[in-house]
């Protein structure tokens, strides 16, 4: 009897890992929906993510850089970062356990990340891109002409505030 209980606990513990390991490489990245208490004017996360990519590529075009391709692994890393910030309220590039965007990107399967931008509280993609372009280090990430790929993540906190992440890569 005890052996069956231990086996069930082991299977339940392993199930999420097994699900991740068996997820096809081209699977969609799950983005948490708007929280129930979100403002009526809140933009759905998937739409904001798409708009951030569009606005980032527009900035790159204006400044002589090529378009970035959306990468699933970088999107996964971005969503994880936004989810972490939204759930913990801890706004930082480095998690409390020391995890960086490089480690998150590699854990998602991406080998050559080049930079990460994070933000919170902006209602639109235009607002967040304007803020990033006004910051020298964020602007440098957006206008790194050697970057080839991008992933974005937007997750709303329980308080209805959006947390944004974009991760860039060399592949």
Short mmCIF file of C-alpha atoms in Angstrom, two decimals:
data_model
loop_
_atom_site.label_atom_id
_atom_site.label_comp_id
_atom_site.label_asym_id
_atom_site.label_seq_id
_atom_site.Cartn_x
_atom_site.Cartn_y
_atom_site.Cartn_z
CA UNK A 1 0.00 0.00 0.00
CA UNK A 2 2.76 2.44 0.93
CA UNK A 3 4.56 1.60 -2.35
CA UNK A 4 1.44 2.59 -4.34
CA UNK A 5 1.15 5.90 -2.48
CA UNK A 6 4.82 6.68 -3.12
CA UNK A 7 4.43 5.75 -6.80
CA UNK A 8 1.36 8.01 -7.19
CA UNK A 9 3.16 10.92 -5.55
CA UNK A 10 6.18 10.37 -7.80
CA UNK A 11 3.97 10.31 -10.91
CA UNK A 12 2.11 13.45 -9.86
CA UNK A 13 5.40 15.20 -9.21
CA UNK A 14 6.85 14.11 -12.55
CA UNK A 15 3.75 14.84 -14.65
CA UNK A 16 4.48 18.55 -15.29
CA UNK A 17 8.07 17.75 -16.28
CA UNK A 18 6.92 14.96 -18.58
CA UNK A 19 4.36 17.26 -20.18
CA UNK A 20 7.01 19.91 -20.88
CA UNK A 21 9.42 17.31 -22.25
CA UNK A 22 6.78 15.95 -24.64
CA UNK A 23 5.49 19.32 -25.85
CA UNK A 24 6.22 19.75 -29.58
CA UNK A 25 8.80 22.40 -30.42
CA UNK A 26 6.28 24.37 -32.47
CA UNK A 27 3.59 24.38 -29.76
CA UNK A 28 1.98 27.66 -28.83
CA UNK A 29 3.25 29.35 -25.68
CA UNK A 30 0.52 29.64 -23.07
CA UNK A 31 -0.17 33.24 -22.08
CA UNK A 32 -2.28 33.78 -18.96
CA UNK A 33 -5.53 35.61 -19.73
CA UNK A 34 -6.64 38.95 -18.35
CA UNK A 35 -7.41 38.70 -14.62
CA UNK A 36 -11.12 38.86 -13.71
CA UNK A 37 -10.69 42.31 -12.16
CA UNK A 38 -8.93 43.83 -15.20
CA UNK A 39 -10.17 47.22 -16.34
CA UNK A 40 -12.64 47.27 -19.21
CA UNK A 41 -10.01 49.09 -21.25
CA UNK A 42 -7.28 46.47 -20.63
CA UNK A 43 -5.77 45.10 -23.83
CA UNK A 44 -5.52 41.28 -24.01
CA UNK A 45 -1.93 40.03 -23.41
CA UNK A 46 -1.61 38.25 -26.78
CA UNK A 47 -2.54 41.42 -28.64
CA UNK A 48 -0.09 43.51 -26.61
CA UNK A 49 2.66 40.97 -27.28
CA UNK A 50 2.05 41.19 -31.03
CA UNK A 51 1.93 44.99 -30.93
CA UNK A 52 5.23 45.14 -29.01
CA UNK A 53 6.89 43.08 -31.75
CA UNK A 54 5.41 45.33 -34.44
CA UNK A 55 6.47 48.56 -32.68
CA UNK A 56 9.95 47.17 -31.97
CA UNK A 57 10.41 46.27 -35.64
CA UNK A 58 9.16 49.71 -36.67
CA UNK A 59 11.84 51.31 -34.49
CA UNK A 60 14.47 49.02 -35.98
CA UNK A 61 13.34 49.93 -39.53
CA UNK A 62 13.57 53.65 -38.75
CA UNK A 63 17.11 53.15 -37.49
CA UNK A 64 18.49 50.92 -40.23
CA UNK A 65 18.23 47.52 -38.53
CA UNK A 66 16.52 44.48 -40.00
CA UNK A 67 13.24 42.99 -38.86
CA UNK A 68 13.30 40.55 -35.97
CA UNK A 69 11.65 37.15 -36.38
CA UNK A 70 9.41 35.97 -33.55
CA UNK A 71 10.97 32.97 -31.82
CA UNK A 72 8.91 30.52 -29.75
CA UNK A 73 11.69 29.82 -27.24
CA UNK A 74 12.33 33.52 -26.63
CA UNK A 75 8.57 34.04 -26.30
CA UNK A 76 8.45 31.29 -23.69
CA UNK A 77 11.33 32.90 -21.76
CA UNK A 78 9.61 36.31 -21.99
CA UNK A 79 6.27 35.00 -20.77
CA UNK A 80 8.01 33.25 -17.84
CA UNK A 81 9.73 36.50 -16.87
CA UNK A 82 6.51 38.51 -17.08
CA UNK A 83 4.62 35.84 -15.14
CA UNK A 84 7.28 35.82 -12.43
CA UNK A 85 7.14 39.61 -12.05
CA UNK A 86 3.33 39.70 -12.13
CA UNK A 87 2.96 36.95 -9.51
CA UNK A 88 5.74 38.07 -7.15
CA UNK A 89 5.63 41.84 -7.65
CA UNK A 90 9.44 41.63 -7.90
CA UNK A 91 10.51 43.84 -10.82
CA UNK A 92 14.00 42.80 -11.82
CA UNK A 93 15.97 41.18 -14.63
CA UNK A 94 17.36 38.73 -12.06
CA UNK A 95 15.04 36.49 -10.06
CA UNK A 96 15.50 36.11 -6.33
CA UNK A 97 17.15 32.72 -6.96
CA UNK A 98 19.70 34.37 -9.28
CA UNK A 99 18.14 33.24 -12.58
CA UNK A 100 18.93 35.60 -15.47
CA UNK A 101 17.41 36.10 -18.93
CA UNK A 102 20.27 34.04 -20.35
CA UNK A 103 19.40 31.08 -18.10
CA UNK A 104 15.65 31.45 -18.81
CA UNK A 105 16.27 31.60 -22.56
CA UNK A 106 18.53 28.56 -22.50
CA UNK A 107 16.04 26.64 -20.34
CA UNK A 108 13.46 27.35 -23.04
CA UNK A 109 15.83 25.95 -25.69
CA UNK A 110 17.34 29.15 -27.10
CA UNK A 111 21.15 29.20 -27.13
CA UNK A 112 22.20 32.77 -27.97
CA UNK A 113 20.10 35.44 -26.23
CA UNK A 114 21.38 38.99 -26.63
CA UNK A 115 19.34 41.19 -24.29
CA UNK A 116 16.15 41.71 -22.31
CA UNK A 117 13.84 44.68 -21.75
CA UNK A 118 11.27 44.70 -18.94
CA UNK A 119 8.60 47.19 -17.92
CA UNK A 120 5.38 47.38 -15.96
CA UNK A 121 2.31 49.55 -15.76
CA UNK A 122 2.07 50.78 -19.34
CA UNK A 123 -1.39 50.42 -20.86
CA UNK A 124 -0.34 50.20 -24.51
CA UNK A 125 2.51 48.91 -26.65
CA UNK A 126 3.13 52.45 -27.90
CA UNK A 127 3.68 53.66 -24.32
CA UNK A 128 6.11 50.88 -23.39
CA UNK A 129 8.12 51.23 -26.62
CA UNK A 130 8.32 55.00 -26.12
CA UNK A 131 9.68 54.45 -22.60
CA UNK A 132 12.22 51.87 -23.76
CA UNK A 133 13.39 54.10 -26.60
CA UNK A 134 13.95 56.93 -24.08
CA UNK A 135 16.23 54.69 -21.99
CA UNK A 136 19.76 54.26 -23.41
CA UNK A 137 20.20 50.60 -22.35
CA UNK A 138 16.74 49.53 -23.53
CA UNK A 139 17.14 51.45 -26.77
CA UNK A 140 20.48 49.70 -27.34
CA UNK A 141 18.76 46.30 -27.02
CA UNK A 142 16.06 47.28 -29.51
CA UNK A 143 18.57 48.75 -31.96
CA UNK A 144 21.16 46.00 -31.71
CA UNK A 145 21.38 45.31 -35.44
CA UNK A 146 23.12 41.98 -34.79
CA UNK A 147 19.97 40.61 -33.12
CA UNK A 148 17.83 38.40 -35.36
CA UNK A 149 15.01 37.14 -33.12
CA UNK A 150 12.56 38.37 -30.51
CA UNK A 151 10.12 36.96 -28.01
CA UNK A 152 7.66 39.03 -26.03
CA UNK A 153 5.60 38.36 -22.93
CA UNK A 154 2.83 40.35 -21.27
CA UNK A 155 1.15 39.12 -18.10
CA UNK A 156 -1.26 41.06 -15.93
CA UNK A 157 -0.78 40.93 -12.17
CA UNK A 158 -3.62 40.20 -9.79
CA UNK A 159 -3.95 43.97 -9.41
CA UNK A 160 -4.56 44.40 -13.15
CA UNK A 161 -1.15 45.91 -13.91
CA UNK A 162 0.62 44.55 -17.02
CA UNK A 163 4.23 43.34 -16.86
CA UNK A 164 6.15 43.39 -20.14
CA UNK A 165 9.23 41.50 -21.29
CA UNK A 166 10.99 41.32 -24.61
CA UNK A 167 14.03 39.08 -25.11
CA UNK A 168 16.30 39.38 -28.13
CA UNK A 169 18.53 36.75 -29.68
CA UNK A 170 21.35 36.31 -32.18
CA UNK A 171 19.93 33.19 -33.87
#
